[in-house]
Amino acid sequence: DIQMTQSPSSVSASVGDRVTITCRASQGISSWLAWYQQKPGKAPRLLIYAASSLQSGVPLRFSGSGSGTEFTLTISSLQPEDFATYYCQQANSFLALTFGGGTKVEIK
Amino acid sequence: EVQLVQSGAEVKKPGESLKISCKGSGYLFTTSWIGWVRQVPGKGLEWMGIIYPADSDTRYSPSFQGQVTISADKSINTAYLQWSSLKASDTAMYYCARQPARHYGMDVWGQGTTVTVSS
């Protein structure tokens, strides 16, 4: 299996802050990485696919970058509705489309 | 509107069998993959497996191979996740989600089905 490691596991930030979350793959996955947002009691929501492509309807303050084994999700100016847990998922190997452990973005 | 609607919450005893469903609408069901994701209360997301309803090509995570069965009935736009003998450790929320293409992400999610296994 390809292992996905996210860091940090949690981050405290204020409205307006720039937040960056990192996801590392245990082996190269080209650009086949997705990012999701999940709020308590809700299903996840796709934010980014193919490492840097913004899913339709997702605000432009979200962006993704990276390739190979290291990827980042950046929220350029944190808004109140962005406090949630974020997950990465590798989409390279259909043997197991593994998720990262999650990063909780909390209010400072 | 593209949506996936899952069957309702289930409460079962250990050893019982269960089949939950995920019905797609608003798009051509046979042109996308349907995946299943487990979330244990308070924990992260775990990818279980995926099926292509057009030909029932199915892939399982090694962690779930042999523990569950994924199937689909394209005539009624429905995918299924089933257990033959539930364990307490199967207690979780289960989501189905659409994956439009192999390297894409899961772009449309069902509302989730809570499965509680308790004696």
Short mmCIF file of C-alpha atoms in Angstrom, two decimals:
data_model
loop_
_atom_site.label_atom_id
_atom_site.label_comp_id
_atom_site.label_asym_id
_atom_site.label_seq_id
_atom_site.Cartn_x
_atom_site.Cartn_y
_atom_site.Cartn_z
CA ASP A 1 0.00 0.00 0.00
CA ILE A 2 0.98 3.60 -0.52
CA GLN A 3 1.01 5.37 2.86
CA MET A 4 -0.10 9.01 3.10
CA THR A 5 1.20 11.13 5.97
CA GLN A 6 -0.31 14.52 6.74
CA SER A 7 1.19 17.24 8.88
CA PRO A 8 0.40 18.84 11.13
CA SER A 9 -2.37 16.74 12.67
CA SER A 10 -3.95 19.94 13.94
CA VAL A 11 -3.39 23.65 13.51
CA SER A 12 -4.82 26.64 15.37
CA ALA A 13 -5.32 29.71 13.23
CA SER A 14 -7.26 32.96 13.11
CA VAL A 15 -9.61 34.31 10.47
CA GLY A 16 -7.50 35.86 7.72
CA ASP A 17 -4.46 33.67 8.36
CA ARG A 18 -2.68 31.72 5.64
CA VAL A 19 -2.75 28.00 6.42
CA THR A 20 -0.63 25.33 4.76
CA ILE A 21 -1.12 21.58 5.18
CA THR A 22 1.41 19.04 3.91
CA CYS A 23 0.81 15.52 2.64
CA ARG A 24 3.63 13.07 1.89
CA ALA A 25 3.29 9.82 -0.04
CA SER A 26 5.45 6.79 0.77
CA GLN A 27 6.22 6.45 -2.94
CA GLY A 28 5.77 8.63 -6.00
CA ILE A 29 2.20 9.20 -7.13
CA SER A 30 2.82 11.70 -9.93
CA SER A 31 0.16 14.40 -9.54
CA TRP A 32 -2.62 12.03 -8.58
CA LEU A 33 -3.65 13.55 -5.27
CA ALA A 34 -6.98 14.88 -4.02
CA TRP A 35 -7.86 17.07 -1.05
CA TYR A 36 -11.14 16.98 0.89
CA GLN A 37 -12.77 19.09 3.57
CA GLN A 38 -15.00 17.50 6.20
CA LYS A 39 -17.13 19.32 8.75
CA PRO A 40 -18.56 17.54 11.82
CA GLY A 41 -21.53 15.33 10.98
CA LYS A 42 -21.15 15.91 7.24
CA ALA A 43 -19.80 13.93 4.30
CA PRO A 44 -16.41 14.99 2.92
CA ARG A 45 -16.29 17.54 0.10
CA LEU A 46 -13.79 17.39 -2.76
CA LEU A 47 -11.69 20.56 -2.93
CA ILE A 48 -8.75 19.76 -5.19
CA TYR A 49 -8.02 16.94 -7.65
CA ALA A 50 -4.91 16.11 -9.65
CA ALA A 51 -2.87 17.95 -7.00
CA SER A 52 -3.71 21.48 -8.16
CA SER A 53 -7.06 21.51 -10.02
CA LEU A 54 -9.81 23.31 -8.16
CA GLN A 55 -13.10 21.43 -8.04
CA SER A 56 -16.06 23.39 -9.40
CA GLY A 57 -17.63 25.68 -6.81
CA VAL A 58 -14.65 25.69 -4.45
CA PRO A 59 -13.46 29.19 -3.43
CA LEU A 60 -10.25 30.48 -5.01
CA ARG A 61 -8.60 30.88 -1.59
CA PHE A 62 -7.98 27.12 -1.71
CA SER A 63 -5.03 25.95 -3.77
CA GLY A 64 -2.97 22.80 -4.10
CA SER A 65 0.53 22.10 -5.31
CA GLY A 66 3.12 19.39 -5.48
CA SER A 67 4.01 16.23 -7.36
CA GLY A 68 5.82 12.98 -6.71
CA THR A 69 5.78 12.48 -2.96
CA GLU A 70 5.18 15.92 -1.45
CA PHE A 71 2.02 17.98 -1.70
CA THR A 72 0.51 21.03 -0.04
CA LEU A 73 -2.95 22.47 0.45
CA THR A 74 -2.99 26.20 1.10
CA ILE A 75 -5.85 28.34 2.33
CA SER A 76 -4.76 31.88 1.50
CA SER A 77 -7.05 33.74 3.91
CA LEU A 78 -8.88 31.54 6.40
CA GLN A 79 -12.62 32.19 6.65
CA PRO A 80 -14.96 31.14 9.49
CA GLU A 81 -16.51 28.42 7.32
CA ASP A 82 -13.08 26.85 6.70
CA PHE A 83 -12.70 25.47 10.21
CA ALA A 84 -12.90 21.76 9.49
CA THR A 85 -10.77 18.64 9.04
CA TYR A 86 -8.83 18.24 5.80
CA TYR A 87 -7.76 14.96 4.22
CA CYS A 88 -5.49 14.11 1.34
CA GLN A 89 -6.00 10.98 -0.77
CA GLN A 90 -3.71 9.39 -3.30
CA ALA A 91 -5.45 8.64 -6.60
CA ASN A 92 -2.54 6.90 -8.31
CA SER A 93 -2.96 3.27 -7.38
CA PHE A 94 -6.40 1.69 -7.64
CA LEU A 95 -5.18 -1.09 -5.37
CA ALA A 96 -5.97 1.21 -2.45
CA LEU A 97 -6.84 4.91 -2.77
CA THR A 98 -5.41 5.68 0.65
CA PHE A 99 -6.35 8.72 2.72
CA GLY A 100 -4.02 10.67 4.96
CA GLY A 101 -4.74 10.83 8.67
CA GLY A 102 -6.36 14.26 8.53
CA THR A 103 -5.54 17.78 9.69
CA LYS A 104 -7.95 19.59 11.95
CA VAL A 105 -8.03 23.36 11.46
CA GLU A 106 -9.20 24.96 14.68
CA ILE A 107 -9.99 28.48 15.77
CA LYS A 108 -7.16 30.19 17.62
CA GLU B 1 -28.86 17.44 -9.69
CA VAL B 2 -26.24 14.72 -9.32
CA GLN B 3 -26.74 12.87 -6.06
CA LEU B 4 -26.13 9.64 -4.22
CA VAL B 5 -28.75 8.60 -1.68
CA GLN B 6 -27.84 5.93 0.84
CA SER B 7 -30.06 3.60 2.81
CA GLY B 8 -30.93 4.33 6.41
CA ALA B 9 -29.18 3.65 9.68
CA GLU B 10 -28.85 0.04 10.79
CA VAL B 11 -28.54 -1.57 14.22
CA LYS B 12 -27.40 -5.17 14.12
CA LYS B 13 -26.06 -7.90 16.37
CA PRO B 14 -22.64 -9.52 15.95
CA GLY B 15 -22.78 -12.36 13.46
CA GLU B 16 -25.70 -10.93 11.50
CA SER B 17 -25.52 -10.09 7.81
CA LEU B 18 -26.18 -6.69 6.28
CA LYS B 19 -26.41 -5.04 2.88
CA ILE B 20 -26.53 -1.25 2.56
CA SER B 21 -27.24 0.63 -0.63
CA CYS B 22 -26.29 3.75 -2.56
CA LYS B 23 -28.57 4.96 -5.36
CA GLY B 24 -27.30 7.38 -7.96
CA SER B 25 -29.35 9.90 -9.91
CA GLY B 26 -28.83 12.88 -12.16
CA TYR B 27 -26.01 11.32 -14.18
CA LEU B 28 -25.27 8.23 -16.24
CA PHE B 29 -24.59 5.72 -13.47
CA THR B 30 -22.50 3.40 -15.64
CA THR B 31 -19.90 6.02 -16.60
CA SER B 32 -18.37 6.59 -13.15
CA TRP B 33 -16.87 4.44 -10.40
CA ILE B 34 -18.59 4.20 -7.01
CA GLY B 35 -16.33 3.90 -3.98
CA TRP B 36 -17.04 3.09 -0.34
CA VAL B 37 -15.36 4.82 2.61
CA ARG B 38 -15.51 3.92 6.30
CA GLN B 39 -15.28 6.37 9.16
CA VAL B 40 -15.15 5.03 12.69
CA PRO B 41 -16.55 7.57 15.20
CA GLY B 42 -13.93 10.21 15.95
CA LYS B 43 -11.45 8.78 13.44
CA GLY B 44 -10.31 9.43 9.89
CA LEU B 45 -11.44 8.22 6.48
CA GLU B 46 -10.61 4.71 5.26
CA TRP B 47 -11.00 3.72 1.61
CA MET B 48 -12.64 0.30 1.38
CA GLY B 49 -13.02 -0.40 -2.32
CA ILE B 50 -14.57 0.66 -5.59
CA ILE B 51 -16.77 -0.69 -8.36
CA TYR B 52 -17.43 0.25 -11.96
CA PRO B 53 -21.15 -0.43 -12.40
CA ALA B 54 -20.96 -0.84 -16.18
CA ASP B 55 -19.09 -4.15 -15.88
CA SER B 56 -18.87 -4.68 -12.09
CA ASP B 57 -15.07 -4.41 -12.13
CA THR B 58 -14.33 -4.26 -8.39
CA ARG B 59 -11.18 -3.43 -6.42
CA TYR B 60 -10.75 -3.80 -2.67
CA SER B 61 -8.35 -2.28 -0.19
CA PRO B 62 -6.18 -5.08 1.25
CA SER B 63 -7.53 -4.05 4.66
CA PHE B 64 -11.09 -4.89 3.62
CA GLN B 65 -10.57 -7.72 1.11
CA GLY B 66 -12.55 -10.72 2.30
CA GLN B 67 -14.34 -8.69 4.98
CA VAL B 68 -16.97 -7.04 2.78
CA THR B 69 -18.49 -7.46 -0.68
CA ILE B 70 -19.11 -4.57 -3.05
CA SER B 71 -21.64 -5.02 -5.84
CA ALA B 72 -23.86 -3.00 -8.15
CA ASP B 73 -27.07 -3.33 -10.10
CA LYS B 74 -26.81 -0.97 -13.05
CA SER B 75 -30.45 -1.54 -14.00
CA ILE B 76 -31.52 0.38 -10.90
CA ASN B 77 -28.47 2.67 -10.56
CA THR B 78 -27.57 1.21 -7.19
CA ALA B 79 -24.33 0.09 -5.55
CA TYR B 80 -24.14 -2.08 -2.45
CA LEU B 81 -21.85 -2.85 0.45
CA GLN B 82 -22.48 -6.06 2.34
CA TRP B 83 -21.24 -8.08 5.25
CA SER B 84 -21.90 -11.77 5.84
CA SER B 85 -21.05 -11.73 9.54
CA LEU B 86 -20.83 -8.39 11.32
CA LYS B 87 -18.43 -7.64 14.18
CA ALA B 88 -18.60 -4.92 16.80
CA SER B 89 -15.57 -3.37 15.09
CA ASP B 90 -17.73 -2.75 11.97
CA THR B 91 -19.56 -0.01 13.89
CA ALA B 92 -18.97 3.10 11.80
CA MET B 93 -20.35 5.56 9.31
CA TYR B 94 -20.13 4.30 5.73
CA TYR B 95 -20.11 6.67 2.78
CA CYS B 96 -20.45 5.95 -0.90
CA ALA B 97 -18.96 8.42 -3.35
CA ARG B 98 -18.69 8.86 -7.09
CA GLN B 99 -15.30 8.83 -8.78
CA PRO B 100 -15.70 10.05 -12.36
CA ALA B 101 -12.34 8.74 -13.56
CA ARG B 102 -9.48 6.60 -12.37
CA HIS B 103 -7.14 9.40 -11.25
CA TYR B 104 -9.77 11.94 -10.26
CA GLY B 105 -11.16 12.38 -6.73
CA MET B 106 -14.49 11.47 -5.22
CA ASP B 107 -16.66 14.35 -6.31
CA VAL B 108 -20.17 13.47 -5.13
CA TRP B 109 -20.84 11.82 -1.77
CA GLY B 110 -23.81 10.09 -0.26
CA GLN B 111 -25.14 11.30 3.09
CA GLY B 112 -23.67 8.29 4.90
CA THR B 113 -25.15 5.21 6.53
CA THR B 114 -24.53 4.60 10.23
CA VAL B 115 -24.02 0.96 11.10
CA THR B 116 -24.08 0.00 14.78
CA VAL B 117 -23.16 -3.55 15.75
CA SER B 118 -23.89 -4.38 19.36
CA SER B 119 -25.09 -7.34 21.35
#
